[in-house]
PDB file of C-alpha atoms and ligand atoms in Angstrom:
ATOM      1  CA  MET A   1     144.167 147.601 168.818  1.00 92.00           C
ATOM      2  CA  LEU A   2     147.167 147.805 171.483  1.00 95.00           C
ATOM      3  CA  LEU A   3     147.557 148.553 175.317  1.00 96.00           C
ATOM      4  CA  VAL A   4     149.518 150.309 176.696  1.00 96.00           C
ATOM      5  CA  ALA A   5     149.723 148.937 180.448  1.00 95.00           C
ATOM      6  CA  THR A   6     151.623 151.975 182.313  1.00 91.00           C
ATOM      7  CA  THR A   7     149.149 153.173 185.062  1.00 86.00           C
ATOM      8  CA  ASN A   8     152.123 156.699 185.558  1.00 90.00           C
ATOM      9  CA  PRO A   9     151.319 159.408 183.380  1.00 90.00           C
ATOM     10  CA  GLY A  10     154.211 160.787 183.119  1.00 90.00           C
ATOM     11  CA  LYS A  11     155.212 157.625 181.764  1.00 92.00           C
ATOM     12  CA  LEU A  12     152.459 157.203 179.792  1.00 92.00           C
ATOM     13  CA  ARG A  13     152.455 160.548 178.047  1.00 93.00           C
ATOM     14  CA  GLU A  14     155.577 160.530 176.753  1.00 95.00           C
ATOM     15  CA  ILE A  15     154.862 157.026 175.414  1.00 95.00           C
ATOM     16  CA  GLU A  16     151.649 157.641 173.315  1.00 93.00           C
ATOM     17  CA  GLY A  17     153.837 161.340 171.909  1.00 94.00           C
ATOM     18  CA  ILE A  18     157.078 158.012 170.614  1.00 95.00           C
ATOM     19  CA  LEU A  19     154.152 155.928 169.312  1.00 94.00           C
ATOM     20  CA  HIS A  20     151.474 158.799 168.245  1.00 92.00           C
ATOM     21  CA  GLY A  21     150.532 158.294 164.139  1.00 91.00           C
ATOM     22  CA  LEU A  22     151.241 154.187 164.181  1.00 91.00           C
ATOM     23  CA  PRO A  23     148.033 152.960 161.915  1.00 88.00           C
ATOM     24  CA  ILE A  24     147.282 150.947 164.963  1.00 90.00           C
ATOM     25  CA  ALA A  25     144.889 152.944 167.839  1.00 91.00           C
ATOM     26  CA  LEU A  26     146.015 152.642 171.317  1.00 92.00           C
ATOM     27  CA  VAL A  27     143.627 152.220 173.955  1.00 94.00           C
ATOM     28  CA  THR A  28     145.655 152.918 177.223  1.00 94.00           C
ATOM     29  CA  LEU A  29     143.685 151.109 181.092  1.00 95.00           C
ATOM     30  CA  ARG A  30     142.028 153.391 181.880  1.00 93.00           C
ATOM     31  CA  ASP A  31     139.493 152.179 179.667  1.00 94.00           C
ATOM     32  CA  PHE A  32     140.130 149.113 181.769  1.00 95.00           C
ATOM     33  CA  PRO A  33     139.378 150.742 184.976  1.00 93.00           C
ATOM     34  CA  GLY A  34     138.788 146.823 186.524  1.00 94.00           C
ATOM     35  CA  VAL A  35     142.082 145.082 186.069  1.00 96.00           C
ATOM     36  CA  ALA A  36     144.180 145.145 188.842  1.00 96.00           C
ATOM     37  CA  GLU A  37     147.595 146.691 189.106  1.00 95.00           C
ATOM     38  CA  PRO A  38     149.978 143.106 188.789  1.00 96.00           C
ATOM     39  CA  GLU A  39     153.173 142.726 191.591  1.00 94.00           C
ATOM     40  CA  GLU A  40     156.179 143.798 190.487  1.00 93.00           C
ATOM     41  CA  THR A  41     158.158 140.910 191.528  1.00 94.00           C
ATOM     42  CA  GLY A  42     160.723 140.405 189.343  1.00 95.00           C
ATOM     43  CA  ALA A  43     165.373 140.572 189.901  1.00 96.00           C
ATOM     44  CA  THR A  44     166.174 142.632 187.355  1.00 98.00           C
ATOM     45  CA  PHE A  45     163.686 145.321 184.746  1.00 98.00           C
ATOM     46  CA  ALA A  46     163.702 142.724 182.125  1.00 98.00           C
ATOM     47  CA  GLU A  47     161.122 140.372 184.080  1.00 98.00           C
ATOM     48  CA  ASN A  48     158.694 142.757 185.662  1.00 97.00           C
ATOM     49  CA  ALA A  49     158.041 144.348 181.747  1.00 98.00           C
ATOM     50  CA  ARG A  50     157.619 139.979 180.654  1.00 98.00           C
ATOM     51  CA  LEU A  51     155.547 140.121 183.296  1.00 98.00           C
ATOM     52  CA  LYS A  52     153.763 143.919 183.344  1.00 97.00           C
ATOM     53  CA  ALA A  53     153.140 142.961 179.731  1.00 98.00           C
ATOM     54  CA  LEU A  54     151.908 138.873 179.991  1.00 98.00           C
ATOM     55  CA  TYR A  55     149.985 139.824 182.911  1.00 98.00           C
ATOM     56  CA  TYR A  56     147.622 142.685 180.777  1.00 97.00           C
ATOM     57  CA  ALA A  57     147.302 140.651 177.734  1.00 97.00           C
ATOM     58  CA  ALA A  58     145.938 137.980 179.385  1.00 97.00           C
ATOM     59  CA  ALA A  59     143.689 140.553 181.271  1.00 97.00           C
ATOM     60  CA  THR A  60     142.301 142.477 178.887  1.00 97.00           C
ATOM     61  CA  ARG A  61     142.926 139.984 175.471  1.00 96.00           C
ATOM     62  CA  LEU A  62     144.808 142.994 173.361  1.00 96.00           C
ATOM     63  CA  PRO A  63     147.885 143.276 172.333  1.00 96.00           C
ATOM     64  CA  SER A  64     149.916 144.937 175.320  1.00 97.00           C
ATOM     65  CA  VAL A  65     153.097 146.631 175.830  1.00 97.00           C
ATOM     66  CA  ALA A  66     154.517 147.475 179.564  1.00 97.00           C
ATOM     67  CA  ASP A  67     157.821 149.007 180.351  1.00 96.00           C
ATOM     68  CA  ASP A  68     159.724 149.033 183.018  1.00 97.00           C
ATOM     69  CA  SER A  69     162.757 151.684 184.126  1.00 97.00           C
ATOM     70  CA  GLY A  70     164.170 152.865 187.028  1.00 98.00           C
ATOM     71  CA  LEU A  71     167.833 155.101 188.368  1.00 98.00           C
ATOM     72  CA  GLU A  72     170.421 153.416 188.573  1.00 98.00           C
ATOM     73  CA  ILE A  73     173.507 155.109 190.414  1.00 98.00           C
ATOM     74  CA  ASP A  74     177.484 154.153 190.010  1.00 98.00           C
ATOM     75  CA  ALA A  75     178.234 155.594 193.641  1.00 98.00           C
ATOM     76  CA  LEU A  76     175.468 154.540 195.507  1.00 98.00           C
ATOM     77  CA  ASP A  77     175.903 150.462 193.649  1.00 98.00           C
ATOM     78  CA  GLY A  78     172.947 150.868 191.439  1.00 98.00           C
ATOM     79  CA  ALA A  79     170.291 152.439 193.760  1.00 98.00           C
ATOM     80  CA  PRO A  80     167.665 152.529 193.884  1.00 98.00           C
ATOM     81  CA  GLY A  81     167.286 150.658 190.301  1.00 97.00           C
ATOM     82  CA  VAL A  82     164.396 147.905 189.920  1.00 97.00           C
ATOM     83  CA  HIS A  83     163.201 149.659 193.188  1.00 96.00           C
ATOM     84  CA  SER A  84     163.396 153.498 191.682  1.00 97.00           C
ATOM     85  CA  ALA A  85     159.005 154.002 192.369  1.00 95.00           C
ATOM     86  CA  ARG A  86     158.755 152.782 196.037  1.00 95.00           C
ATOM     87  CA  TRP A  87     162.474 153.697 197.290  1.00 98.00           C
ATOM     88  CA  HIS A  88     162.257 155.791 200.011  1.00 98.00           C
ATOM     89  CA  GLY A  89     158.463 156.487 199.241  1.00 98.00           C
ATOM     90  CA  THR A  90     156.431 158.664 196.273  1.00 96.00           C
ATOM     91  CA  ASP A  91     157.212 162.003 197.379  1.00 98.00           C
ATOM     92  CA  TYR A  92     160.452 163.247 195.306  1.00 98.00           C
ATOM     93  CA  ALA A  93     161.722 166.379 196.902  1.00 97.00           C
ATOM     94  CA  TRP A  94     162.920 163.183 200.247  1.00 98.00           C
ATOM     95  CA  LYS A  95     163.942 160.812 197.326  1.00 98.00           C
ATOM     96  CA  PHE A  96     166.291 163.309 196.657  1.00 98.00           C
ATOM     97  CA  GLN A  97     167.416 164.018 199.915  1.00 98.00           C
ATOM     98  CA  LYS A  98     167.855 160.606 200.603  1.00 98.00           C
ATOM     99  CA  ILE A  99     169.998 159.888 197.729  1.00 98.00           C
ATOM    100  CA  HIS A 100     172.296 163.640 198.634  1.00 98.00           C
ATOM    101  CA  GLU A 101     172.105 162.015 201.653  1.00 98.00           C
ATOM    102  CA  ARG A 102     173.355 158.305 200.787  1.00 98.00           C
ATOM    103  CA  LEU A 103     176.216 160.383 197.755  1.00 98.00           C
ATOM    104  CA  ARG A 104     178.101 163.020 201.680  1.00 98.00           C
ATOM    105  CA  ALA A 105     177.842 159.554 203.552  1.00 98.00           C
ATOM    106  CA  ARG A 106     179.920 157.897 200.726  1.00 97.00           C
ATOM    107  CA  GLY A 107     182.155 161.057 200.513  1.00 97.00           C
ATOM    108  CA  VAL A 108     181.187 161.876 197.292  1.00 97.00           C
ATOM    109  CA  SER A 109     178.861 165.293 196.099  1.00 95.00           C
ATOM    110  CA  THR A 110     177.529 163.342 192.558  1.00 97.00           C
ATOM    111  CA  SER A 111     177.494 160.029 190.340  1.00 98.00           C
ATOM    112  CA  PRO A 112     177.337 159.097 186.559  1.00 98.00           C
ATOM    113  CA  ALA A 113     174.033 156.963 186.998  1.00 98.00           C
ATOM    114  CA  ARG A 114     171.620 155.915 184.431  1.00 98.00           C
ATOM    115  CA  PHE A 115     167.825 155.656 183.416  1.00 98.00           C
ATOM    116  CA  VAL A 116     167.486 151.872 182.240  1.00 98.00           C
ATOM    117  CA  CYS A 117     163.938 150.657 180.403  1.00 98.00           C
ATOM    118  CA  HIS A 118     163.204 147.716 179.521  1.00 98.00           C
ATOM    119  CA  VAL A 119     159.473 147.544 177.340  1.00 98.00           C
ATOM    120  CA  ALA A 120     158.084 144.062 176.579  1.00 98.00           C
ATOM    121  CA  LEU A 121     154.978 143.154 173.883  1.00 97.00           C
ATOM    122  CA  ALA A 122     153.061 140.472 175.234  1.00 97.00           C
ATOM    123  CA  ASP A 123     150.581 138.924 172.344  1.00 95.00           C
ATOM    124  CA  GLY A 124     149.170 135.350 172.385  1.00 86.00           C
ATOM    125  CA  GLY A 125     150.009 134.556 176.353  1.00 93.00           C
ATOM    126  CA  ARG A 126     153.933 134.995 175.336  1.00 97.00           C
ATOM    127  CA  ILE A 127     156.842 137.842 174.334  1.00 97.00           C
ATOM    128  CA  VAL A 128     156.688 139.284 170.734  1.00 96.00           C
ATOM    129  CA  HIS A 129     158.827 141.962 171.336  1.00 97.00           C
ATOM    130  CA  GLU A 130     161.513 143.218 173.714  1.00 98.00           C
ATOM    131  CA  ALA A 131     164.687 146.229 173.547  1.00 98.00           C
ATOM    132  CA  SER A 132     166.384 147.736 176.320  1.00 98.00           C
ATOM    133  CA  GLY A 133     167.433 151.205 176.463  1.00 98.00           C
ATOM    134  CA  VAL A 134     169.508 153.138 177.968  1.00 98.00           C
ATOM    135  CA  VAL A 135     170.656 157.572 178.888  1.00 98.00           C
ATOM    136  CA  GLU A 136     174.210 158.157 180.820  1.00 98.00           C
ATOM    137  CA  GLY A 137     174.245 161.299 182.576  1.00 98.00           C
ATOM    138  CA  ARG A 138     174.990 162.426 186.644  1.00 98.00           C
ATOM    139  CA  ILE A 139     173.328 162.933 189.495  1.00 98.00           C
ATOM    140  CA  SER A 140     172.977 166.868 189.673  1.00 97.00           C
ATOM    141  CA  ASP A 141     173.730 168.728 193.097  1.00 93.00           C
ATOM    142  CA  GLU A 142     170.489 169.862 193.060  1.00 94.00           C
ATOM    143  CA  PRO A 143     166.934 169.418 191.493  1.00 97.00           C
ATOM    144  CA  ARG A 144     167.135 171.552 188.138  1.00 98.00           C
ATOM    145  CA  GLY A 145     163.193 171.937 185.476  1.00 98.00           C
ATOM    146  CA  THR A 146     159.899 171.096 185.836  1.00 97.00           C
ATOM    147  CA  ASN A 147     158.859 168.918 183.059  1.00 97.00           C
ATOM    148  CA  GLY A 148     158.956 165.682 183.001  1.00 95.00           C
ATOM    149  CA  PHE A 149     158.799 163.441 186.455  1.00 96.00           C
ATOM    150  CA  GLY A 150     160.071 161.210 189.187  1.00 97.00           C
ATOM    151  CA  TYR A 151     163.817 161.667 188.792  1.00 98.00           C
ATOM    152  CA  ASP A 152     164.178 164.195 186.006  1.00 98.00           C
ATOM    153  CA  PRO A 153     165.405 167.247 187.990  1.00 98.00           C
ATOM    154  CA  ILE A 154     168.369 165.517 189.273  1.00 98.00           C
ATOM    155  CA  PHE A 155     169.499 164.013 186.786  1.00 98.00           C
ATOM    156  CA  PHE A 156     172.160 165.966 184.932  1.00 98.00           C
ATOM    157  CA  TYR A 157     172.755 165.122 180.957  1.00 98.00           C
ATOM    158  CA  PRO A 158     175.950 166.554 179.728  1.00 98.00           C
ATOM    159  CA  PRO A 159     175.768 166.154 175.946  1.00 98.00           C
ATOM    160  CA  PHE A 160     172.837 169.288 176.589  1.00 98.00           C
ATOM    161  CA  GLY A 161     173.922 171.097 179.924  1.00 98.00           C
ATOM    162  CA  CYS A 162     171.204 170.569 181.527  1.00 98.00           C
ATOM    163  CA  THR A 163     168.724 168.496 183.658  1.00 98.00           C
ATOM    164  CA  LEU A 164     166.283 165.957 182.023  1.00 98.00           C
ATOM    165  CA  ALA A 165     163.554 168.324 183.309  1.00 98.00           C
ATOM    166  CA  GLU A 166     164.825 170.787 181.633  1.00 98.00           C
ATOM    167  CA  LEU A 167     163.157 169.671 178.722  1.00 98.00           C
ATOM    168  CA  ASP A 168     160.144 168.573 176.938  1.00 96.00           C
ATOM    169  CA  SER A 169     159.319 165.601 176.343  1.00 94.00           C
ATOM    170  CA  GLU A 170     159.854 165.915 172.850  1.00 95.00           C
ATOM    171  CA  ARG A 171     163.480 166.202 173.256  1.00 97.00           C
ATOM    172  CA  LYS A 172     163.577 164.306 176.616  1.00 97.00           C
ATOM    173  CA  SER A 173     162.960 161.457 174.596  1.00 97.00           C
ATOM    174  CA  GLN A 174     165.115 162.247 171.698  1.00 97.00           C
ATOM    175  CA  VAL A 175     167.699 160.961 174.225  1.00 98.00           C
ATOM    176  CA  SER A 176     166.401 158.924 176.643  1.00 98.00           C
ATOM    177  CA  HIS A 177     165.353 155.734 177.554  1.00 98.00           C
ATOM    178  CA  ARG A 178     162.260 154.685 177.126  1.00 97.00           C
ATOM    179  CA  GLY A 179     162.495 156.533 174.142  1.00 97.00           C
ATOM    180  CA  LYS A 180     165.164 154.954 172.828  1.00 98.00           C
ATOM    181  CA  ALA A 181     163.441 151.055 173.238  1.00 98.00           C
ATOM    182  CA  PHE A 182     160.053 152.688 172.652  1.00 97.00           C
ATOM    183  CA  ALA A 183     161.564 154.079 169.198  1.00 97.00           C
ATOM    184  CA  ALA A 184     162.475 149.650 168.822  1.00 97.00           C
ATOM    185  CA  LEU A 185     159.438 149.339 169.059  1.00 97.00           C
ATOM    186  CA  ARG A 186     157.440 151.195 166.262  1.00 96.00           C
ATOM    187  CA  GLN A 187     160.304 150.234 164.007  1.00 95.00           C
ATOM    188  CA  TYR A 188     158.771 146.488 165.809  1.00 95.00           C
ATOM    189  CA  LEU A 189     155.293 148.014 164.804  1.00 94.00           C
ATOM    190  CA  GLU A 190     154.701 149.380 161.465  1.00 92.00           C
ATOM    191  CA  ALA A 191     157.294 145.942 160.729  1.00 91.00           C
ATOM    192  CA  ASN A 192     154.526 144.015 160.333  1.00 84.00           C
ATOM    193  CA  GLY A 193     152.209 146.534 159.474  1.00 62.00           C
ATOM    194  CA  GLY A 194     149.719 146.168 162.147  1.00 61.00           C
ATOM    195  CA  ARG A 195     149.622 142.935 162.569  1.00 69.00           C
ATOM    196  CA  ILE A 196     151.148 142.068 165.784  1.00 72.00           C
ATOM    197  CA  ALA A 197     152.532 139.089 166.268  1.00 61.00           C
ATOM    198  CA  GLY A 198     154.021 139.146 163.077  1.00 53.00           C
TER     199      GLY A 198
HETATM  200  P1  IMP B   1     158.497 151.668 187.093  1.00 78.30           P
HETATM  201  O1  IMP B   1     157.089 151.844 186.546  1.00 78.30           O
HETATM  202  O2  IMP B   1     157.552 149.892 188.219  1.00 78.30           O
HETATM  203  O3  IMP B   1     158.830 151.541 185.599  1.00 78.30           O
HETATM  204  O4  IMP B   1     159.353 152.839 188.169  1.00 78.30           O
HETATM  205  C1  IMP B   1     159.373 153.511 187.349  1.00 78.30           C
HETATM  206  C2  IMP B   1     160.450 155.271 188.153  1.00 78.30           C
HETATM  207  O5  IMP B   1     161.615 154.749 187.876  1.00 78.30           O
HETATM  208  C3  IMP B   1     159.446 155.869 188.509  1.00 78.30           C
HETATM  209  O6  IMP B   1     158.227 155.399 189.175  1.00 78.30           O
HETATM  210  C4  IMP B   1     160.330 156.741 187.650  1.00 78.30           C
HETATM  211  O7  IMP B   1     161.067 157.037 190.210  1.00 78.30           O
HETATM  212  C5  IMP B   1     161.736 156.302 188.067  1.00 78.30           C
HETATM  213  N1  IMP B   1     162.158 156.214 186.699  1.00 78.30           N
HETATM  214  C6  IMP B   1     161.764 155.498 185.499  1.00 78.30           C
HETATM  215  N2  IMP B   1     161.558 156.741 183.601  1.00 78.30           N
HETATM  216  C7  IMP B   1     161.853 158.212 184.175  1.00 78.30           C
HETATM  217  C8  IMP B   1     162.020 158.664 183.978  1.00 78.30           C
HETATM  218  O8  IMP B   1     162.378 159.313 182.243  1.00 78.30           O
HETATM  219  N3  IMP B   1     162.859 159.718 184.157  1.00 78.30           N
HETATM  220  C9  IMP B   1     162.098 159.648 185.981  1.00 78.30           C
HETATM  221  N4  IMP B   1     162.364 159.220 186.708  1.00 78.30           N
HETATM  222  C10 IMP B   1     162.327 157.874 186.512  1.00 78.30           C
END
């Protein structure tokens, strides 16, 4: 049994899609309503992913996988980065306005940007597997698309000529930061034949 330890429904949908069909039963935090969220005090995606995985594994006594992810915008010195979830609140229309406003203040209308995801798997009090994934793109002038979650509507992916919010979750996962990091986790789990710690 493996706990997919995220409270973000958008992430959970994608992760369940990527791990679908593994010979391991997946449980989610919905199965552990009494477990509170840990504070994400890390300075990097990797530190936050590790602390979440270790925390949930200790709290549930199950092997637990957690990811930490976010958007880095070059013209904003890498912001919002590890603060992506709460940067200027949780209303994305407002967050998009703030991004465009900050870009204009720097004299640009767009910027190269990337989504980064770090995945950590904890079992028996230690991290037994980690992987990262990145997808490179740029900030679009205006939001487009209604799929996905978070910053997807303003993340333009040049190879497909559209934003990530214009892709279905399977197509997004083929190229996304989370898709890459969790594909590596999937390989690890397949190679370990269900014995998580190997
Ligand atoms: P975390 O839950 O602390 O890892 O925060 C992740 C935050 O980064 C999310 O709440 C979104 O704001 C942003 N983010 C991460 N991955 C994605 C993605 O695939 N699409 C859009 N936004 C994302």
